[in-house]
XYZ file of C-alpha atoms in Angstrom:
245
model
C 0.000 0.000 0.000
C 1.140 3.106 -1.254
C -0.230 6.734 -0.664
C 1.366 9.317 -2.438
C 2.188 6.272 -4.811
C 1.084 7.738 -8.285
C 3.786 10.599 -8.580
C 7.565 11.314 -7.766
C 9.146 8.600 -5.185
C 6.171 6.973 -4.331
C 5.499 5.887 -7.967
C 8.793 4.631 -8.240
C 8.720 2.580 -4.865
C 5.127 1.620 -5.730
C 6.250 0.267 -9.404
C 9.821 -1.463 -7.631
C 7.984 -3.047 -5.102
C 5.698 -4.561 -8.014
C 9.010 -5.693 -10.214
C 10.299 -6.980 -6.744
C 7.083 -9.158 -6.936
C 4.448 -7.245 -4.926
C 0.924 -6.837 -5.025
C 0.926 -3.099 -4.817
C -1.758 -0.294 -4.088
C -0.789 2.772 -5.441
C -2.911 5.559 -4.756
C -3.316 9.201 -4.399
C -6.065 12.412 -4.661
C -6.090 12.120 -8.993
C -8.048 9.120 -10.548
C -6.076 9.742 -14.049
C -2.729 9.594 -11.698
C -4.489 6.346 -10.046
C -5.671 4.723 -13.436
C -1.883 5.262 -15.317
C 0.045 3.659 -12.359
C -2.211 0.606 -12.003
C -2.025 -0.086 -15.676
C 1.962 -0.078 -15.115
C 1.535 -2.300 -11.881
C -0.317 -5.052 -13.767
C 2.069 -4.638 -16.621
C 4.284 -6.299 -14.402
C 2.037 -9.480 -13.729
C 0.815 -8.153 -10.337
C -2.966 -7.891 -8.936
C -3.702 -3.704 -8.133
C -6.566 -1.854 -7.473
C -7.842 1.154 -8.478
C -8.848 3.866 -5.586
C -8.524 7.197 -4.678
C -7.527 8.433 -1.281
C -7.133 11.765 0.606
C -4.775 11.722 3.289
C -6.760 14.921 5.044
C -9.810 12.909 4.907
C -9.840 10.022 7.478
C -13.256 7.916 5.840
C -11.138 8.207 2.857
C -7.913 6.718 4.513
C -10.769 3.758 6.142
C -12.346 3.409 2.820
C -9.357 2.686 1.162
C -7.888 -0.188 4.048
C -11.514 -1.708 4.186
C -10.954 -2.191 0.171
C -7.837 -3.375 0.787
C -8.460 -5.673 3.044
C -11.642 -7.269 1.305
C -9.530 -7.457 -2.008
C -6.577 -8.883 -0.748
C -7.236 -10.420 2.683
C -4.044 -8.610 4.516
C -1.550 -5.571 3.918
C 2.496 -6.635 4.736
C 3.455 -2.822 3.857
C 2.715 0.562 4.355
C 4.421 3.342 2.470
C 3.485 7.169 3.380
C 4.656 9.455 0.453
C 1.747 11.722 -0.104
C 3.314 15.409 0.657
C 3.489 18.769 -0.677
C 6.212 21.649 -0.404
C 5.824 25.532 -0.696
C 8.759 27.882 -0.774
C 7.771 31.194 0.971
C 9.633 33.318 3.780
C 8.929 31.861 6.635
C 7.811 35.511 8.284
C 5.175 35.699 5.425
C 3.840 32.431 5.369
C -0.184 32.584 6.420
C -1.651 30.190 9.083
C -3.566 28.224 5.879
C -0.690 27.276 3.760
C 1.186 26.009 7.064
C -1.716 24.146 8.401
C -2.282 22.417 5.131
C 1.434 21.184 4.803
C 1.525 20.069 8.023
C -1.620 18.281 8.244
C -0.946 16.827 4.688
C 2.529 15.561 4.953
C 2.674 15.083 8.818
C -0.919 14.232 10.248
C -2.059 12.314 6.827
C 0.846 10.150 7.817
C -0.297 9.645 11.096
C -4.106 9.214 10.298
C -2.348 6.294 7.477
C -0.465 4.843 9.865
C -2.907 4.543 12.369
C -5.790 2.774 10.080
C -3.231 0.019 8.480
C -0.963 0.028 11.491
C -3.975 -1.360 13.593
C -4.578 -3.992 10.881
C -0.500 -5.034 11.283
C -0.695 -5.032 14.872
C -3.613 -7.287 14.844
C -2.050 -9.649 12.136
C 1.394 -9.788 14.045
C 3.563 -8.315 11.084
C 3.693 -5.415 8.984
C 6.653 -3.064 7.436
C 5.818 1.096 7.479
C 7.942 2.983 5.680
C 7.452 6.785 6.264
C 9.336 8.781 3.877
C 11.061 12.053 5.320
C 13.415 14.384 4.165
C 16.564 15.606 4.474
C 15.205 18.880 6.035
C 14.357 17.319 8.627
C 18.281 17.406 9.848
C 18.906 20.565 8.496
C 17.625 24.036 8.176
C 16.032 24.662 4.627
C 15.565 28.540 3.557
C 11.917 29.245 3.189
C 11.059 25.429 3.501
C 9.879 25.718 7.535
C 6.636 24.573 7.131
C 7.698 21.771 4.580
C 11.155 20.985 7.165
C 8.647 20.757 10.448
C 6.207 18.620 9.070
C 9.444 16.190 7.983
C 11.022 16.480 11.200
C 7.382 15.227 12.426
C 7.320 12.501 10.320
C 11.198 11.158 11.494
C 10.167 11.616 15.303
C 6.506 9.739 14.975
C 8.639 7.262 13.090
C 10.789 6.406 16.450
C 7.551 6.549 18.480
C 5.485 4.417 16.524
C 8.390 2.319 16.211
C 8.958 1.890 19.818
C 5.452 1.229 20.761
C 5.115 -1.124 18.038
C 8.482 -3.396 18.804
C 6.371 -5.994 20.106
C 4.122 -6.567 17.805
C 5.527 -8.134 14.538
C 5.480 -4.373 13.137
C 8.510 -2.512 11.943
C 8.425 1.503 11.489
C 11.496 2.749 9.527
C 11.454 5.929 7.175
C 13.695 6.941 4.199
C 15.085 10.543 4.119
C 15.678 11.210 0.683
C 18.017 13.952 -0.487
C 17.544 16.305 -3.623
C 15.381 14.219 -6.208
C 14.238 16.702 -8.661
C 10.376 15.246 -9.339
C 7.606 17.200 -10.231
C 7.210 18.615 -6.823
C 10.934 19.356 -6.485
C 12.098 20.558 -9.613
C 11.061 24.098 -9.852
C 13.354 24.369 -6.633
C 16.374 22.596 -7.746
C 16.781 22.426 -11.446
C 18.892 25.575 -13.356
C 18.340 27.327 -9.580
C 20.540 28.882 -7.307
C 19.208 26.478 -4.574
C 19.937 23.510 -6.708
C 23.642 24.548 -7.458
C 24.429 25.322 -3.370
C 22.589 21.612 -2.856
C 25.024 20.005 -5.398
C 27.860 21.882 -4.169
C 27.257 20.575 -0.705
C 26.583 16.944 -2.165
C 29.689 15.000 -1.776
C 28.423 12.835 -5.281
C 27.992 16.466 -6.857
C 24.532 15.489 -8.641
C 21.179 14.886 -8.066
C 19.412 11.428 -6.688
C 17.720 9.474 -9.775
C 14.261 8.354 -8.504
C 15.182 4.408 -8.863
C 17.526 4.499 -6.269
C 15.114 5.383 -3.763
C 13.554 2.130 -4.410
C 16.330 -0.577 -3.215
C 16.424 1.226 0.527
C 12.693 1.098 0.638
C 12.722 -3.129 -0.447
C 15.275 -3.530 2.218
C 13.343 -1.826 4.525
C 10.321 -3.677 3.889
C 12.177 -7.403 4.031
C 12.921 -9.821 6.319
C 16.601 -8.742 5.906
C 15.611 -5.750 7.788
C 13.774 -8.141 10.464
C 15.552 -6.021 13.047
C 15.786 -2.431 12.099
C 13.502 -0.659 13.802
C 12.954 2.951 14.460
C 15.942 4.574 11.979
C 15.588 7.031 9.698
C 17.838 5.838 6.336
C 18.930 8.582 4.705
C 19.369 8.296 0.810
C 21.146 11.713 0.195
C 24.716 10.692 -1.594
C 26.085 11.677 1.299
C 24.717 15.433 1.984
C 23.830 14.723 5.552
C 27.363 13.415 6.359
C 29.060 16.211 4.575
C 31.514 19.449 5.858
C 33.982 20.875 3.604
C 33.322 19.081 0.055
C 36.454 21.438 -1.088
């Protein structure tokens, strides 16, 4: 199960989980976004279905699992990649557009995780995945509302994970670097932003969405049977970086 899963990094963990073998659930607010994906899904000889969810709207988070659940009998993993970003001084930014970014991108994954997580907990296993950022770790100009809700997401990620050791359930997150998708791109690409970020990159370029998807399998397997609670950071090596010259 994959919100956010029609666009950007959730597509591309939604379609490698499927070549990986994977029924997969990709969905998100756009039916067209919805209908393309699951087309590519069964391309790749696995079962889908086709549903669209709001991660503000709770009944549409329940209506979603409930289909889920009658369609496939269980759900082994839960990705949370539905977001959204707005650049804007942080002194101007208005109540709204910081209340929708964190409720979107922080509380959706909450609302997500607490619908399917109950389902895991009951069945004795499940994987979340919670995808982050790398602004969670570091300040990111004019980002504050997008960094909070990120930071959010990496702390409920250790809570959940904690209270959830017990059960069969493992809560890790990814926090990718700069991957210029469609909800990046206008930040990073033939921008001043983008050329500081690649500067301070140690690989000196941009992430290419596919390699989001290998962290996210490993996450989600038994080889990760005992990670629990970390926050993986797929950055090429931004997070661990100083002096690059």
């Amino acid at each position: 199960m994959v919100t956010g899963g029609t666009t950007g990094l959730g597509r591309e963990i939604a379609l490698g989980f499927a070549a990986a073998g994977a029924d997969v659930v990709a969905t998100s607010r756009t039916a067209d976004h919805v209908e393309a994906v699951a087309k590519e899904i069964e391309a790749l000889g696995r079962r889908t279905l086709r549903m669209t969810c709001d991660v503000l709207d709770r009944a549409s988070i329940q209506r979603l699992h409930d289909e889920v659940i009658r369609a496939f009998g269980k759900v082994d993993i839960l990705v949370n990649a539905a977001g959204m970003v707005k650049k804007v001084p942080t002194l101007e930014e208005n109540e709204e557009e910081w209340a929708k970014i964190i409720e979107t991108n922080l509380t959706g994954t909450m609302r997500t995780c607490q619908i399917f997580g109950r389902t895991m907990v009951n069945a004795g296993y499940g994987r979340i995945i919670n995808v982050a950022s790398s602004t969670a770790f570091r300040g990111s100009y004019q980002l504050a509302a997008y960094g909070a809700s990120k930071s959010g997401v990496a702390s409920l990620t250790r809570t959940l994970a904690i209270e959830l050791a017990e059960s069969g359930v493992n809560v890790n997150a990814i926090a990718p670097g700069v991957f210029p998708t469609e909800m990046s791109a206008p930040l990073v690409k033939d921008t001043r932003r983008g050329e500081e970020l690649l500067m301070r990159t140690p690989m000196h370029r941009f992430g290419k969405p596919r390699e989001v998807v290998g962290p996210a399998i490993f996450l989600a397997s038994e080889a990760a049977g005992f990670v629990t609670g970390e926050v993986l950071s797929v950055d090429g090596g931004y997070l661990a970086s100083g002096v690059n010259v």
